[in-house]
Every structure is written in structure tokens, then in C-alpha cells.
Tab-separated table of C-alpha atoms in Angstrom:
chain	number	residue	atom	x	y	z
A	1337	ILE	CA	77.253	27.099	278.160
A	1338	GLY	CA	80.465	25.092	278.289
A	1339	ASP	CA	81.467	26.639	281.619
A	1340	ASN	CA	78.126	25.773	283.227
A	1341	ILE	CA	76.954	22.595	281.501
A	1342	CYS	CA	78.209	20.207	284.200
A	1343	GLU	CA	76.715	22.222	287.047
A	1344	PHE	CA	73.423	22.458	285.148
A	1345	LEU	CA	73.204	18.743	284.325
A	1346	SER	CA	74.213	17.683	287.842
A	1347	GLN	CA	71.146	19.489	289.215
A	1348	THR	CA	68.702	18.679	286.407
A	1349	ASN	CA	66.877	15.605	285.159
A	1350	PHE	CA	64.333	15.585	282.334
A	1351	GLY	CA	60.809	14.294	281.723
A	1352	THR	CA	58.515	12.723	284.309
A	1353	ARG	CA	59.600	11.490	287.775
A	1354	GLN	CA	62.696	13.662	287.540
A	1355	SER	CA	63.389	13.699	291.265
A	1356	LYS	CA	63.523	9.867	291.376
A	1357	GLY	CA	66.369	9.649	288.835
A	1358	PHE	CA	64.453	9.352	285.566
A	1359	GLY	CA	65.806	11.414	282.644
A	1360	SER	CA	69.328	11.637	284.063
A	1361	PHE	CA	72.042	12.669	281.608
A	1362	TYR	CA	75.649	13.722	282.112
A	1363	LEU	CA	78.848	14.308	280.177
A	1364	ASP	CA	81.144	11.423	279.359
A	1365	GLU	CA	84.237	11.259	281.526
A	1366	ASN	CA	86.421	11.678	278.443
A	1367	ASP	CA	84.704	14.921	277.406
A	1368	LYS	CA	87.015	17.913	277.788
A	1369	LEU	CA	84.260	19.794	279.654
A	1370	TYR	CA	83.753	16.993	282.186
A	1371	LYS	CA	83.764	17.899	285.891
A	1372	GLU	CA	82.837	15.889	288.975
A	1373	PRO	CA	79.059	16.224	289.480
A	1374	GLU	CA	77.816	18.657	292.099
A	1375	TYR	CA	76.107	16.797	294.944
A	1376	ASP	CA	75.344	16.771	298.658
A	1377	PHE	CA	75.350	13.003	299.256
A	1378	ARG	CA	75.938	9.936	297.119
A	1379	PHE	CA	75.779	6.158	297.203
A	1380	LYS	CA	76.658	3.308	294.868
A	1381	ILE	CA	74.460	0.647	293.348
A	1382	LYS	CA	76.147	-2.736	293.059
A	1383	ILE	CA	76.567	-3.968	289.471
A	1384	ASP	CA	77.814	-7.377	288.484
A	1385	ASN	CA	81.082	-7.294	286.603
A	1386	ILE	CA	79.614	-7.601	283.103
A	1387	LYS	CA	81.523	-6.576	280.007
A	1388	THR	CA	79.400	-5.895	276.978
A	1389	ASP	CA	78.941	-3.454	274.147
A	1390	ASP	CA	75.183	-3.643	274.552
A	1391	PHE	CA	74.708	-0.934	277.184
A	1392	GLU	CA	70.945	-1.385	277.474
A	1393	ASN	CA	71.433	-5.003	278.552
A	1394	LEU	CA	74.327	-4.189	280.856
A	1395	PHE	CA	72.158	-3.201	283.790
A	1396	ASP	CA	68.610	-3.806	284.883
A	1397	PHE	CA	67.222	-0.271	284.879
A	1398	GLU	CA	64.029	-1.383	286.627
A	1399	ASN	CA	66.222	-2.662	289.456
A	1400	LEU	CA	68.099	0.654	289.592
A	1401	PHE	CA	64.939	2.702	290.025
A	1402	GLU	CA	63.519	0.199	292.505
A	1403	ASN	CA	66.642	0.687	294.634
A	1404	ILE	CA	66.254	4.453	294.528
A	1405	GLU	CA	62.556	4.177	295.386
A	1406	LEU	CA	63.265	1.861	298.338
A	1407	PHE	CA	65.861	4.268	299.698
A	1408	TYR	CA	63.531	7.249	299.234
A	1409	LYS	CA	60.778	5.456	301.153
A	1410	THR	CA	63.128	5.038	304.126
A	1411	LEU	CA	63.447	8.829	304.113
A	1412	ARG	CA	59.766	9.695	303.727
A	1413	SER	CA	56.915	7.221	304.167
A	1414	GLY	CA	58.568	4.054	305.430
A	1415	ILE	CA	58.027	0.604	303.883
A	1416	ASN	CA	55.296	-1.926	304.579
A	1417	LYS	CA	55.448	-4.600	301.875
A	1418	CYS	CA	52.655	-7.140	302.254
A	1419	LYS	CA	51.328	-10.201	300.449
A	1420	PHE	CA	47.573	-10.714	300.382
A	1421	ASP	CA	46.167	-14.235	300.457
A	1422	LYS	CA	42.802	-14.357	298.646
A	1423	ASN	CA	41.882	-17.644	300.272
A	1424	THR	CA	42.302	-16.504	303.858
A	1425	GLU	CA	41.753	-12.789	303.088
A	1426	LYS	CA	44.715	-12.006	305.297
A	1427	SER	CA	47.906	-10.070	304.625
A	1428	THR	CA	51.400	-11.208	305.516
A	1429	THR	CA	54.105	-8.617	306.046
A	1430	LEU	CA	57.127	-9.393	303.874
A	1431	PHE	CA	59.224	-6.382	304.845
A	1432	TYR	CA	58.711	-3.491	307.218
A	1433	PHE	CA	60.831	-0.392	307.705
A	1434	LYS	CA	59.940	2.465	310.003
A	1435	SER	CA	60.570	5.812	308.304
A	1436	PHE	CA	63.654	7.653	309.494
A	1437	LEU	CA	61.512	10.799	309.320
A	1438	PHE	CA	59.484	9.456	312.241
A	1439	LEU	CA	62.672	9.012	314.271
A	1440	TYR	CA	63.943	12.444	313.253
A	1441	ALA	CA	60.629	14.072	314.209
A	1442	LYS	CA	60.700	12.214	317.530
A	1443	SER	CA	64.221	13.533	318.200
A	1444	LYS	CA	62.706	17.029	317.822
A	1445	GLN	CA	59.763	16.134	320.111
A	1446	ILE	CA	57.364	16.193	317.123
A	1447	GLN	CA	54.593	13.609	316.712
A	1448	TRP	CA	54.621	11.601	313.457
A	1449	ASP	CA	51.866	12.970	311.200
A	1450	LYS	CA	50.645	9.486	310.275
A	1451	LYS	CA	49.713	8.879	313.907
A	1452	THR	CA	47.987	12.272	314.085
A	1453	ILE	CA	45.865	11.329	311.054
A	1454	LYS	CA	44.998	7.981	312.645
A	1455	GLU	CA	43.950	9.758	315.841
A	1456	GLN	CA	41.508	11.845	313.807
A	1457	PHE	CA	40.102	9.277	311.371
A	1458	PHE	CA	41.011	5.776	312.578
A	1459	LYS	CA	41.103	5.942	316.366
A	1460	TYR	CA	39.721	2.408	316.716
A	1461	LYS	CA	42.396	1.030	314.358
A	1462	LEU	CA	45.152	2.897	316.169
A	1463	ASP	CA	44.023	1.485	319.519
A	1464	ASP	CA	43.928	-2.047	318.053
A	1465	GLN	CA	47.410	-1.631	316.566
A	1466	ILE	CA	48.842	-0.389	319.861
A	1467	LYS	CA	47.398	-3.448	321.640
A	1468	LYS	CA	48.687	-5.800	318.937
A	1469	HIS	CA	52.169	-4.260	318.696
A	1470	GLU	CA	53.194	-3.504	322.243
A	1471	LYS	CA	56.117	-1.123	322.729
A	1472	ALA	CA	55.915	0.028	319.088
A	1473	ASP	CA	57.134	3.604	319.498
A	1474	ILE	CA	55.837	4.629	316.060
A	1475	LEU	CA	52.339	3.919	317.404
A	1476	GLU	CA	52.746	4.922	321.029
A	1477	TYR	CA	54.918	8.049	320.885
A	1478	SER	CA	52.836	11.173	321.492
A	1479	SER	CA	53.630	14.849	321.637
A	1480	ASN	CA	51.750	18.123	321.807
A	1481	TYR	CA	53.831	19.266	318.841
A	1482	LYS	CA	52.028	17.851	315.806
A	1483	TYR	CA	53.161	18.799	312.322
A	1484	LEU	CA	52.795	17.599	308.748
A	1485	MET	CA	56.294	16.244	308.089
A	1486	ARG	CA	56.198	13.841	305.123
A	1487	ASP	CA	54.907	16.436	302.688
A	1488	LEU	CA	58.037	18.538	303.143
A	1489	LEU	CA	59.687	15.846	301.009
A	1490	GLY	CA	57.022	16.175	298.310
A	1491	LEU	CA	53.370	17.133	298.638
A	1492	SER	CA	50.882	14.408	297.779
A	1493	THR	CA	47.435	16.021	297.531
A	1494	ILE	CA	45.804	12.592	297.280
A	1495	GLN	CA	47.022	9.892	299.647
A	1496	SER	CA	45.678	6.351	299.480
A	1497	TRP	CA	45.020	4.573	302.774
A	1498	GLY	CA	43.755	1.324	301.273
A	1499	LYS	CA	40.248	0.202	302.114
A	1500	THR	CA	38.059	0.541	305.148
A	1501	LYS	CA	34.683	-1.186	305.548
A	1502	GLY	CA	34.779	-2.188	301.893
A	1503	ASN	CA	35.355	1.328	300.555
A	1504	SER	CA	38.494	2.634	298.908
A	1505	LEU	CA	39.851	5.391	301.126
A	1506	ASP	CA	41.775	8.417	299.941
A	1507	LEU	CA	42.792	11.420	301.983
A	1508	GLU	CA	42.815	14.796	300.286
A	1509	LYS	CA	45.188	17.570	301.330
A	1510	SER	CA	44.630	21.161	300.304
A	1511	ASP	CA	45.933	24.600	301.132
A	1512	PRO	CA	42.896	26.740	302.081
A	1513	LYS	CA	44.750	29.847	300.866
A	1514	LYS	CA	45.471	28.064	297.552
A	1515	ILE	CA	49.087	29.235	297.583
A	1516	VAL	CA	50.548	25.718	297.445
A	1517	GLU	CA	48.843	23.257	295.098
A	1518	ARG	CA	51.830	21.041	294.384
A	1519	PHE	CA	55.354	20.697	295.729
A	1520	ALA	CA	57.922	18.477	294.063
A	1521	SER	CA	60.367	16.547	296.195
A	1522	PRO	CA	63.362	18.713	297.170
A	1523	ILE	CA	65.569	15.600	296.955
A	1524	LEU	CA	66.934	14.953	293.459
A	1525	PHE	CA	68.467	11.562	292.652
A	1526	LYS	CA	70.904	11.552	289.755
A	1527	PRO	CA	72.260	8.122	288.743
A	1528	ILE	CA	75.396	8.354	286.597
A	1529	PHE	CA	77.147	5.433	284.923
A	1530	LYS	CA	80.932	5.432	284.702
A	1531	ASN	CA	83.351	3.329	282.705
A	1532	LYS	CA	85.743	1.295	284.829
A	1533	ASP	CA	89.272	0.412	283.795
A	1534	ASN	CA	88.345	-3.247	283.280
A	1535	GLY	CA	85.724	-2.315	280.696
A	1536	SER	CA	82.710	-2.757	282.953
A	1537	TYR	CA	80.525	-0.049	284.483
A	1538	GLU	CA	79.568	1.226	287.900
A	1539	VAL	CA	76.692	3.498	288.813
A	1540	THR	CA	76.803	6.215	291.450
A	1541	VAL	CA	73.574	7.833	292.583
A	1542	TYR	CA	74.231	11.463	293.429
A	1543	ILE	CA	71.800	13.236	295.752
A	1544	VAL	CA	71.197	16.948	295.264
A	1545	LEU	CA	69.202	18.773	297.939
A	1546	LYS	CA	67.019	21.630	296.755
A	1547	LYS	CA	65.994	24.465	299.017
A	1548	ILE	CA	62.537	23.960	300.510
A	1549	ASN	CA	60.202	26.709	299.307
A	1550	GLN	CA	59.276	29.052	302.149
A	1551	ASP	CA	55.632	28.732	301.089
A	1552	MET	CA	55.734	25.103	302.286
A	1553	LEU	CA	56.925	26.027	305.785
A	1554	ASP	CA	54.487	26.967	308.544
A	1555	ARG	CA	51.682	26.247	306.060
A	1556	LYS	CA	48.275	24.996	307.228
A	1557	PHE	CA	46.709	22.199	305.181
A	1558	ILE	CA	43.198	20.786	305.380
A	1559	ILE	CA	43.170	16.960	305.456
A	1560	LYS	CA	39.826	15.458	304.438
A	1561	ASN	CA	38.511	11.902	304.713
A	1562	THR	CA	36.873	11.268	301.326
A	1563	ILE	CA	34.415	8.693	302.717
A	1564	ASN	CA	32.706	10.763	305.404
A	1565	ASN	CA	34.023	14.222	304.387
A	1566	LYS	CA	35.329	14.874	307.893
A	1567	SER	CA	38.410	17.059	307.988
A	1568	PHE	CA	40.941	18.700	310.258
A	1569	SER	CA	43.904	21.030	309.802
A	1570	LEU	CA	47.580	20.282	310.269
A	1571	SER	CA	50.497	22.606	309.603
A	1572	THR	CA	54.024	22.017	308.403
A	1573	PRO	CA	56.799	23.080	310.800
A	1574	HIS	CA	58.142	26.623	310.548
A	1575	ALA	CA	61.641	25.329	309.731
A	1576	PHE	CA	63.233	22.148	308.402
A	1577	ASP	CA	66.945	21.531	307.763
A	1578	LEU	CA	67.038	19.011	304.918
A	1579	LYS	CA	70.791	18.460	305.048
A	1580	ASP	CA	70.679	17.894	308.803
A	1581	TYR	CA	67.964	15.302	308.213
A	1582	LEU	CA	70.036	13.433	305.599
A	1583	LYS	CA	72.995	13.439	307.992
A	1584	PHE	CA	70.716	11.926	310.628
A	1585	CYS	CA	69.624	9.209	308.191
A	1586	MET	CA	73.202	8.473	307.157
A	1587	LYS	CA	74.236	8.032	310.787
A	1588	GLU	CA	71.283	5.799	311.653
A	1589	GLY	CA	71.626	3.824	308.419
A	1590	LYS	CA	75.176	2.717	309.195
A	1591	ASN	CA	73.618	0.320	311.711
A	1592	LEU	CA	70.578	-0.632	309.664
A	1593	SER	CA	69.981	-3.930	311.447
A	1594	ALA	CA	69.040	-1.950	314.552
A	1595	HIS	CA	66.073	-0.543	312.627
A	1596	VAL	CA	64.800	-3.750	310.999
A	1597	ASP	CA	63.292	-6.704	312.834
A	1598	ILE	CA	65.502	-9.775	312.647
A	1599	GLY	CA	62.779	-11.666	310.796
A	1600	PHE	CA	63.100	-9.268	307.834
A	1601	GLN	CA	66.901	-9.135	307.697
A	1602	LYS	CA	67.184	-11.992	305.194
A	1603	SER	CA	64.912	-10.210	302.728
A	1604	ARG	CA	66.050	-8.787	299.404
A	1605	GLU	CA	64.895	-5.314	300.506
A	1606	PHE	CA	67.119	-5.363	303.573
A	1607	LYS	CA	70.131	-6.427	301.505
A	1608	ILE	CA	69.556	-3.603	299.013
A	1609	LEU	CA	69.111	-0.957	301.693
A	1610	ASN	CA	72.067	-2.206	303.711
A	1611	GLU	CA	74.333	-1.894	300.663
A	1612	ILE	CA	73.024	1.604	299.947
A	1613	TYR	CA	73.446	2.890	303.491
A	1614	SER	CA	76.876	1.261	303.789
A	1615	SER	CA	78.079	3.325	300.829
A	1616	LEU	CA	76.114	6.514	301.581
A	1617	GLU	CA	78.462	9.436	302.136
A	1618	GLU	CA	78.287	13.202	302.365
A	1619	LYS	CA	80.339	15.428	300.105
A	1620	ASN	CA	83.492	16.667	301.790
A	1621	ASN	CA	83.308	20.424	301.373
A	1622	ALA	CA	86.579	21.051	303.163
């Protein structure tokens, strides 16, 4: 147990929402069994230089997990933070970030699955969006190669698409062969606090990449519109290199301002993500 405890803990969190950093434990640096955590990538979360014996008040844990969630959304779904005005019944976009997975799929000549779903269920909305947002490649880019990409980073069998014509809209995804009913994210975030020489703390978020189950690759899923019960099938790609994708994100993220409209670059979300991507690094296995 002593020989393997660090390797085990570096790849394991406990309880619910494990992959997003909840339930993360590790050995103290002063423990004789301590070893550097195993990881594939890592980044740092900025902490004010606070010295205190009250560890629970040292750091805003809600802020920590919000940072991790924001970063994860740049990898998977993208971010579209809006504010709804009840008086005007209109939404204002506060921050928008186009998923790096869209760009990665495009680099492989694959059409973003969100657009494919819109083509099937919301053609009129897609056409309106293309007219409203000219030269928006996330809306306009098309390819004959159409795959379900986002669910390779965690299968969501129920996906909320807000409301349409006054009805709450959910999309249901199911494997007709019933082999895959759930698939946890293969990206594990492990935040670890460390004592600094000046008595304060720093937190490093280690990223451990799990192997994608072969059952999730080249797998056909049925996507159903819960309002009208219309459905169509979409398959995951036959192969997906998770580490190559994270390398792609790390490269693109070093120039984050190129991926965020200038009007959103003063936002808190942009500042957080810019700090994360500035410190994001891959483990040197040399």
C-alpha cells in the first residue's frame, strides 16, 4: 500500500463529481511516502497571499471549482453566459467562448455535433443565427463527416436546450444496443494544496487523462427531441486521441484573446481562463 498510495491517490477522487475535482485527497509533502503526483497536464489557480491557521477560510472553494468548471467547458461544450431581462424578455450575452472541441473537430474536417443537431431539429433557428452572425464559422462550417464529439468527454443522456415555443426542451441520447448507458468524463481534475515557504498556500490542478472506453468509439446513438419525439442517429468517431486534443487546446489557449471577442475580454471569466491557460503545461516525460 505504501509503495502505491501516491499513484493511487493521484488518479482517484472520492464521492460525487469526482472528475471535476471534488473529493480530492493527497499526502502531505512532509510525509515520508510523498511523491510528485502522476499527471498528464497541470495548471495553477491564483491564490492571494493569505497566512492563516484556518484552512477552510484560506481559499474560496466555490471559486476553485468554478475555475475548473469554466476550463472544462472550454474543452467540451463552450460557454454562453447570458443575463435575462424579465422586463424586455431579452437575453444579453455576458461572456461567450467557442469550444476548442469545435476547432479541433474542424481541423479534422469533422462537423461540430451541435450544428448537426440544429440541422435536424432547429433548422429555422440555425438559418436565423447564420444571418445574424455573419462569418461565424461555428455556425457556417459544414462537412460530410458528422460525428458525436462532445460525449467522448462524458456522455450526457439528457441534454437541456432551453425552451422553444414555450416548452422546456430536452434531448435524449441512447445507445440502441444498450451497451453504453453512461460514460464518465475521461478527464480527471485533481486540485492539490501545497504549503509555501512563506506560510501561505498555492493550489495546483493536476489533469489525469483516462483511456476512452472502446465501447464509446464508433458507437451509434439515437438522439430524440422530447417535444415532438422526432429522432435521428449520430455516431462517435472510430478513434479519438485525448492527449493530442489537450495539446491542441494548450497551444490555442496560449493566445486566448484570439478566441474571445474583444467585448468580452474585460470579463471575470476571460481573466480566469487566461490565467489558467497561461500556466497550463504538459508533463515532461523525457
